[in-house]
Amino acid sequence: MSIDIRIEQLPPLHALEVTTNAPMWKIPKLLGDNFPRIDKHITAQGGDRAGAPYVRYMEIDWQQMRHCGPLKMLWQMLTSKQPMRIGMAVEAPVEGDGDIEAISIESLTCVRTIHRGPYQKVGDTYKEIVDWAEANDVELADHTMETYINDPTTVAKEDIETLIMIPVVGTPVIAEDGAR
């Protein structure tokens, strides 16, 4: 598979997030429960969403992921808890409430690509990103942001699009076309 991987500047954003720590197999339910709840809170506060919902996955060991085979990946999905922040960006800051936290993210330089296809195959795209980063001497931060561009209930599995943005450590030189 050949994907378009580039470096881009993520603009600053305001968002509402729910922080949780759960095994990978519970993520679909967590997203299904929390995205509507966050959206409802934004509306109740008189706010407007700014883009598609996202998840920030924290504390990632990219080298371990790169060398993880299918059996080890399955074992991790069943046993390991993943720290994550389920969120939605907003046009202007709104107040949080309870476990829904108002946050701001500063502008970040990120490695960016779009994964096309089922969520179960996103690990393959991450492996390509890690290989690309190593080949281009780009150090990845220990977290990633996945923005869910379209709704998997309304498109075929092969048409699902997930925007992946991984902040980089340091400031790489960015060409006008986003290449390094």
PDB file of C-alpha atoms in Angstrom:
ATOM      1  CA  MET A   1       0.000   0.000   0.000  1.00  0.00           C
ATOM      2  CA  SER A   2       1.308   3.446  -0.843  1.00  0.00           C
ATOM      3  CA  ILE A   3      -0.089   6.385   1.064  1.00  0.00           C
ATOM      4  CA  ASP A   4       0.578  10.125   0.982  1.00  0.00           C
ATOM      5  CA  ILE A   5       2.520  10.978   4.146  1.00  0.00           C
ATOM      6  CA  ARG A   6       3.539  14.575   4.706  1.00  0.00           C
ATOM      7  CA  ILE A   7       4.387  17.088   7.390  1.00  0.00           C
ATOM      8  CA  GLU A   8       1.837  19.806   8.082  1.00  0.00           C
ATOM      9  CA  GLN A   9       1.094  22.433  10.660  1.00  0.00           C
ATOM     10  CA  LEU A  10      -1.986  21.669  12.766  1.00  0.00           C
ATOM     11  CA  PRO A  11      -3.624  24.986  13.646  1.00  0.00           C
ATOM     12  CA  PRO A  12      -4.461  25.704  17.278  1.00  0.00           C
ATOM     13  CA  LEU A  13      -7.850  24.439  18.372  1.00  0.00           C
ATOM     14  CA  HIS A  14     -10.324  24.538  21.210  1.00  0.00           C
ATOM     15  CA  ALA A  15     -12.148  21.347  22.046  1.00  0.00           C
ATOM     16  CA  LEU A  16     -14.096  19.348  24.566  1.00  0.00           C
ATOM     17  CA  GLU A  17     -12.654  15.995  25.598  1.00  0.00           C
ATOM     18  CA  VAL A  18     -13.411  13.021  27.808  1.00  0.00           C
ATOM     19  CA  THR A  19     -10.297  11.283  29.166  1.00  0.00           C
ATOM     20  CA  THR A  20     -10.444   7.530  29.603  1.00  0.00           C
ATOM     21  CA  ASN A  21      -8.258   4.453  29.731  1.00  0.00           C
ATOM     22  CA  ALA A  22      -9.688   1.296  28.153  1.00  0.00           C
ATOM     23  CA  PRO A  23      -8.758  -1.821  26.207  1.00  0.00           C
ATOM     24  CA  MET A  24      -8.873  -1.417  22.444  1.00  0.00           C
ATOM     25  CA  TRP A  25     -11.883  -3.718  22.050  1.00  0.00           C
ATOM     26  CA  LYS A  26     -14.008  -1.309  24.118  1.00  0.00           C
ATOM     27  CA  ILE A  27     -13.194   1.740  21.977  1.00  0.00           C
ATOM     28  CA  PRO A  28     -16.178   1.475  19.568  1.00  0.00           C
ATOM     29  CA  LYS A  29     -18.645   1.546  22.483  1.00  0.00           C
ATOM     30  CA  LEU A  30     -16.785   4.375  24.219  1.00  0.00           C
ATOM     31  CA  LEU A  31     -16.872   6.468  21.042  1.00  0.00           C
ATOM     32  CA  GLY A  32     -20.528   5.610  20.430  1.00  0.00           C
ATOM     33  CA  ASP A  33     -21.377   6.735  23.966  1.00  0.00           C
ATOM     34  CA  ASN A  34     -19.162   9.821  24.211  1.00  0.00           C
ATOM     35  CA  PHE A  35     -19.320  11.503  20.782  1.00  0.00           C
ATOM     36  CA  PRO A  36     -23.091  12.156  21.067  1.00  0.00           C
ATOM     37  CA  ARG A  37     -22.705  13.229  24.704  1.00  0.00           C
ATOM     38  CA  ILE A  38     -19.973  15.752  23.844  1.00  0.00           C
ATOM     39  CA  ASP A  39     -21.951  16.998  20.831  1.00  0.00           C
ATOM     40  CA  LYS A  40     -25.050  17.488  23.013  1.00  0.00           C
ATOM     41  CA  HIS A  41     -22.971  19.421  25.545  1.00  0.00           C
ATOM     42  CA  ILE A  42     -21.555  21.702  22.822  1.00  0.00           C
ATOM     43  CA  THR A  43     -25.092  22.472  21.622  1.00  0.00           C
ATOM     44  CA  ALA A  44     -26.322  23.064  25.205  1.00  0.00           C
ATOM     45  CA  GLN A  45     -23.485  25.583  25.690  1.00  0.00           C
ATOM     46  CA  GLY A  46     -24.472  27.423  22.490  1.00  0.00           C
ATOM     47  CA  GLY A  47     -21.287  26.313  20.751  1.00  0.00           C
ATOM     48  CA  ASP A  48     -20.593  25.011  17.272  1.00  0.00           C
ATOM     49  CA  ARG A  49     -18.504  22.001  16.312  1.00  0.00           C
ATOM     50  CA  ALA A  50     -15.423  22.656  14.196  1.00  0.00           C
ATOM     51  CA  GLY A  51     -14.907  19.522  12.182  1.00  0.00           C
ATOM     52  CA  ALA A  52     -15.261  15.805  12.688  1.00  0.00           C
ATOM     53  CA  PRO A  53     -14.914  13.990  16.030  1.00  0.00           C
ATOM     54  CA  TYR A  54     -11.488  12.704  17.017  1.00  0.00           C
ATOM     55  CA  VAL A  55      -9.555  10.594  19.498  1.00  0.00           C
ATOM     56  CA  ARG A  56      -6.098  11.394  20.826  1.00  0.00           C
ATOM     57  CA  TYR A  57      -4.318   8.163  21.739  1.00  0.00           C
ATOM     58  CA  MET A  58      -1.625   8.767  24.344  1.00  0.00           C
ATOM     59  CA  GLU A  59       1.569   7.021  25.546  1.00  0.00           C
ATOM     60  CA  ILE A  60       2.399   5.183  22.320  1.00  0.00           C
ATOM     61  CA  ASP A  61       5.659   3.310  21.838  1.00  0.00           C
ATOM     62  CA  TRP A  62       6.123   3.577  18.057  1.00  0.00           C
ATOM     63  CA  GLN A  63       9.016   1.129  17.872  1.00  0.00           C
ATOM     64  CA  GLN A  64       7.039  -1.508  19.742  1.00  0.00           C
ATOM     65  CA  MET A  65       4.076  -0.945  17.408  1.00  0.00           C
ATOM     66  CA  ARG A  66       6.311  -1.209  14.368  1.00  0.00           C
ATOM     67  CA  HIS A  67       7.532  -4.658  15.366  1.00  0.00           C
ATOM     68  CA  CYS A  68       4.214  -5.961  16.668  1.00  0.00           C
ATOM     69  CA  GLY A  69       2.937  -9.027  14.820  1.00  0.00           C
ATOM     70  CA  PRO A  70      -0.724  -9.998  14.488  1.00  0.00           C
ATOM     71  CA  LEU A  71      -0.800 -12.299  17.539  1.00  0.00           C
ATOM     72  CA  LYS A  72       0.909  -9.784  19.792  1.00  0.00           C
ATOM     73  CA  MET A  73      -1.417  -7.042  18.483  1.00  0.00           C
ATOM     74  CA  LEU A  74      -4.451  -9.224  19.296  1.00  0.00           C
ATOM     75  CA  TRP A  75      -3.092  -9.937  22.785  1.00  0.00           C
ATOM     76  CA  GLN A  76      -2.562  -6.217  23.410  1.00  0.00           C
ATOM     77  CA  MET A  77      -6.082  -5.430  22.178  1.00  0.00           C
ATOM     78  CA  LEU A  78      -7.529  -7.890  24.682  1.00  0.00           C
ATOM     79  CA  THR A  79      -5.353  -7.093  27.693  1.00  0.00           C
ATOM     80  CA  SER A  80      -3.761  -3.632  27.489  1.00  0.00           C
ATOM     81  CA  LYS A  81      -5.545  -0.428  28.387  1.00  0.00           C
ATOM     82  CA  GLN A  82      -4.979   2.540  26.074  1.00  0.00           C
ATOM     83  CA  PRO A  83      -5.025   6.062  27.530  1.00  0.00           C
ATOM     84  CA  MET A  84      -7.113   8.235  25.222  1.00  0.00           C
ATOM     85  CA  ARG A  85      -8.966  11.514  24.946  1.00  0.00           C
ATOM     86  CA  ILE A  86     -12.241  11.415  23.034  1.00  0.00           C
ATOM     87  CA  GLY A  87     -13.061  14.839  21.660  1.00  0.00           C
ATOM     88  CA  MET A  88     -14.648  17.346  19.350  1.00  0.00           C
ATOM     89  CA  ALA A  89     -13.158  20.647  18.263  1.00  0.00           C
ATOM     90  CA  VAL A  90     -15.300  23.760  18.708  1.00  0.00           C
ATOM     91  CA  GLU A  91     -15.368  27.063  16.803  1.00  0.00           C
ATOM     92  CA  ALA A  92     -14.889  29.059  20.029  1.00  0.00           C
ATOM     93  CA  PRO A  93     -14.143  27.951  23.601  1.00  0.00           C
ATOM     94  CA  VAL A  94     -17.065  26.534  25.576  1.00  0.00           C
ATOM     95  CA  GLU A  95     -17.155  25.395  29.195  1.00  0.00           C
ATOM     96  CA  GLY A  96     -16.767  21.777  30.168  1.00  0.00           C
ATOM     97  CA  ASP A  97     -18.849  19.970  32.757  1.00  0.00           C
ATOM     98  CA  GLY A  98     -17.972  16.964  34.899  1.00  0.00           C
ATOM     99  CA  ASP A  99     -15.775  14.591  32.907  1.00  0.00           C
ATOM    100  CA  ILE A 100     -16.207  16.696  29.742  1.00  0.00           C
ATOM    101  CA  GLU A 101     -13.158  18.958  29.860  1.00  0.00           C
ATOM    102  CA  ALA A 102     -12.610  22.162  27.873  1.00  0.00           C
ATOM    103  CA  ILE A 103      -9.086  22.168  26.409  1.00  0.00           C
ATOM    104  CA  SER A 104      -6.899  24.134  24.019  1.00  0.00           C
ATOM    105  CA  ILE A 105      -4.227  22.614  21.820  1.00  0.00           C
ATOM    106  CA  GLU A 106      -1.468  24.845  20.494  1.00  0.00           C
ATOM    107  CA  SER A 107      -0.375  24.758  16.883  1.00  0.00           C
ATOM    108  CA  LEU A 108       1.654  21.604  16.254  1.00  0.00           C
ATOM    109  CA  THR A 109       3.870  20.318  13.481  1.00  0.00           C
ATOM    110  CA  CYS A 110       2.556  16.856  12.604  1.00  0.00           C
ATOM    111  CA  VAL A 111       3.091  13.928  10.301  1.00  0.00           C
ATOM    112  CA  ARG A 112      -0.212  13.602   8.457  1.00  0.00           C
ATOM    113  CA  THR A 113      -1.903  10.999   6.300  1.00  0.00           C
ATOM    114  CA  ILE A 114      -5.344   9.613   5.595  1.00  0.00           C
ATOM    115  CA  HIS A 115      -6.067   5.952   6.275  1.00  0.00           C
ATOM    116  CA  ARG A 116      -8.667   4.626   3.853  1.00  0.00           C
ATOM    117  CA  GLY A 117     -10.476   1.441   4.795  1.00  0.00           C
ATOM    118  CA  PRO A 118     -11.684  -0.383   7.896  1.00  0.00           C
ATOM    119  CA  TYR A 119     -10.523   0.752  11.311  1.00  0.00           C
ATOM    120  CA  GLN A 120      -9.153  -2.747  11.940  1.00  0.00           C
ATOM    121  CA  LYS A 121      -6.460  -2.071   9.311  1.00  0.00           C
ATOM    122  CA  VAL A 122      -5.291   1.303  10.679  1.00  0.00           C
ATOM    123  CA  GLY A 123      -2.297  -0.415  12.308  1.00  0.00           C
ATOM    124  CA  ASP A 124      -0.869  -1.060   8.831  1.00  0.00           C
ATOM    125  CA  THR A 125      -1.008   2.669   8.092  1.00  0.00           C
ATOM    126  CA  TYR A 126       0.720   3.472  11.383  1.00  0.00           C
ATOM    127  CA  LYS A 127       3.504   1.040  10.523  1.00  0.00           C
ATOM    128  CA  GLU A 128       3.994   2.859   7.193  1.00  0.00           C
ATOM    129  CA  ILE A 129       4.123   6.196   9.033  1.00  0.00           C
ATOM    130  CA  VAL A 130       6.724   4.901  11.488  1.00  0.00           C
ATOM    131  CA  ASP A 131       8.847   3.545   8.612  1.00  0.00           C
ATOM    132  CA  TRP A 132       8.491   6.866   6.748  1.00  0.00           C
ATOM    133  CA  ALA A 133       9.451   8.851   9.856  1.00  0.00           C
ATOM    134  CA  GLU A 134      12.544   6.724  10.409  1.00  0.00           C
ATOM    135  CA  ALA A 135      13.588   7.010   6.742  1.00  0.00           C
ATOM    136  CA  ASN A 136      13.123  10.803   6.868  1.00  0.00           C
ATOM    137  CA  ASP A 137      14.789  11.305  10.273  1.00  0.00           C
ATOM    138  CA  VAL A 138      11.562  12.560  11.863  1.00  0.00           C
ATOM    139  CA  GLU A 139      11.019  11.843  15.558  1.00  0.00           C
ATOM    140  CA  LEU A 140       7.388  11.139  16.439  1.00  0.00           C
ATOM    141  CA  ALA A 141       5.852  12.293  19.732  1.00  0.00           C
ATOM    142  CA  ASP A 142       4.279   9.586  21.920  1.00  0.00           C
ATOM    143  CA  HIS A 143       0.690  10.327  20.895  1.00  0.00           C
ATOM    144  CA  THR A 144      -1.525  10.579  17.845  1.00  0.00           C
ATOM    145  CA  MET A 145      -4.805  12.165  16.835  1.00  0.00           C
ATOM    146  CA  GLU A 146      -7.299  10.301  14.666  1.00  0.00           C
ATOM    147  CA  THR A 147     -10.098  12.373  13.146  1.00  0.00           C
ATOM    148  CA  TYR A 148     -12.998  10.349  11.806  1.00  0.00           C
ATOM    149  CA  ILE A 149     -13.772  12.086   8.520  1.00  0.00           C
ATOM    150  CA  ASN A 150     -16.854  10.100   7.556  1.00  0.00           C
ATOM    151  CA  ASP A 151     -19.446   7.988   9.315  1.00  0.00           C
ATOM    152  CA  PRO A 152     -18.796   4.229   9.096  1.00  0.00           C
ATOM    153  CA  THR A 153     -22.558   3.595   9.269  1.00  0.00           C
ATOM    154  CA  THR A 154     -23.119   5.507   6.003  1.00  0.00           C
ATOM    155  CA  VAL A 155     -20.169   4.389   3.825  1.00  0.00           C
ATOM    156  CA  ALA A 156     -18.725   1.051   2.789  1.00  0.00           C
ATOM    157  CA  LYS A 157     -15.839  -0.256   4.937  1.00  0.00           C
ATOM    158  CA  GLU A 158     -13.340   0.358   2.139  1.00  0.00           C
ATOM    159  CA  ASP A 159     -14.474   4.012   1.934  1.00  0.00           C
ATOM    160  CA  ILE A 160     -13.991   4.877   5.621  1.00  0.00           C
ATOM    161  CA  GLU A 161     -11.496   7.745   6.001  1.00  0.00           C
ATOM    162  CA  THR A 162      -9.460   8.453   9.119  1.00  0.00           C
ATOM    163  CA  LEU A 163      -7.142  11.466   9.249  1.00  0.00           C
ATOM    164  CA  ILE A 164      -4.033  10.572  11.265  1.00  0.00           C
ATOM    165  CA  MET A 165      -1.865  13.348  12.706  1.00  0.00           C
ATOM    166  CA  ILE A 166       1.169  12.551  14.846  1.00  0.00           C
ATOM    167  CA  PRO A 167       3.035  15.499  16.383  1.00  0.00           C
ATOM    168  CA  VAL A 168       6.754  15.556  15.732  1.00  0.00           C
ATOM    169  CA  VAL A 169       9.514  16.269  18.212  1.00  0.00           C
ATOM    170  CA  GLY A 170      11.506  19.326  17.193  1.00  0.00           C
ATOM    171  CA  THR A 171      10.789  21.349  14.081  1.00  0.00           C
ATOM    172  CA  PRO A 172      11.529  19.634  10.775  1.00  0.00           C
ATOM    173  CA  VAL A 173      11.836  21.697   7.616  1.00  0.00           C
ATOM    174  CA  ILE A 174       8.601  21.610   5.635  1.00  0.00           C
ATOM    175  CA  ALA A 175       8.556  22.024   1.858  1.00  0.00           C
ATOM    176  CA  GLU A 176       5.641  23.872   0.231  1.00  0.00           C
ATOM    177  CA  ASP A 177       4.121  20.554  -0.868  1.00  0.00           C
ATOM    178  CA  GLY A 178       4.278  19.212   2.697  1.00  0.00           C
ATOM    179  CA  ALA A 179       7.164  16.860   1.950  1.00  0.00           C
ATOM    180  CA  ARG A 180      10.268  16.867   4.093  1.00  0.00           C
TER     181      ARG A 180
END
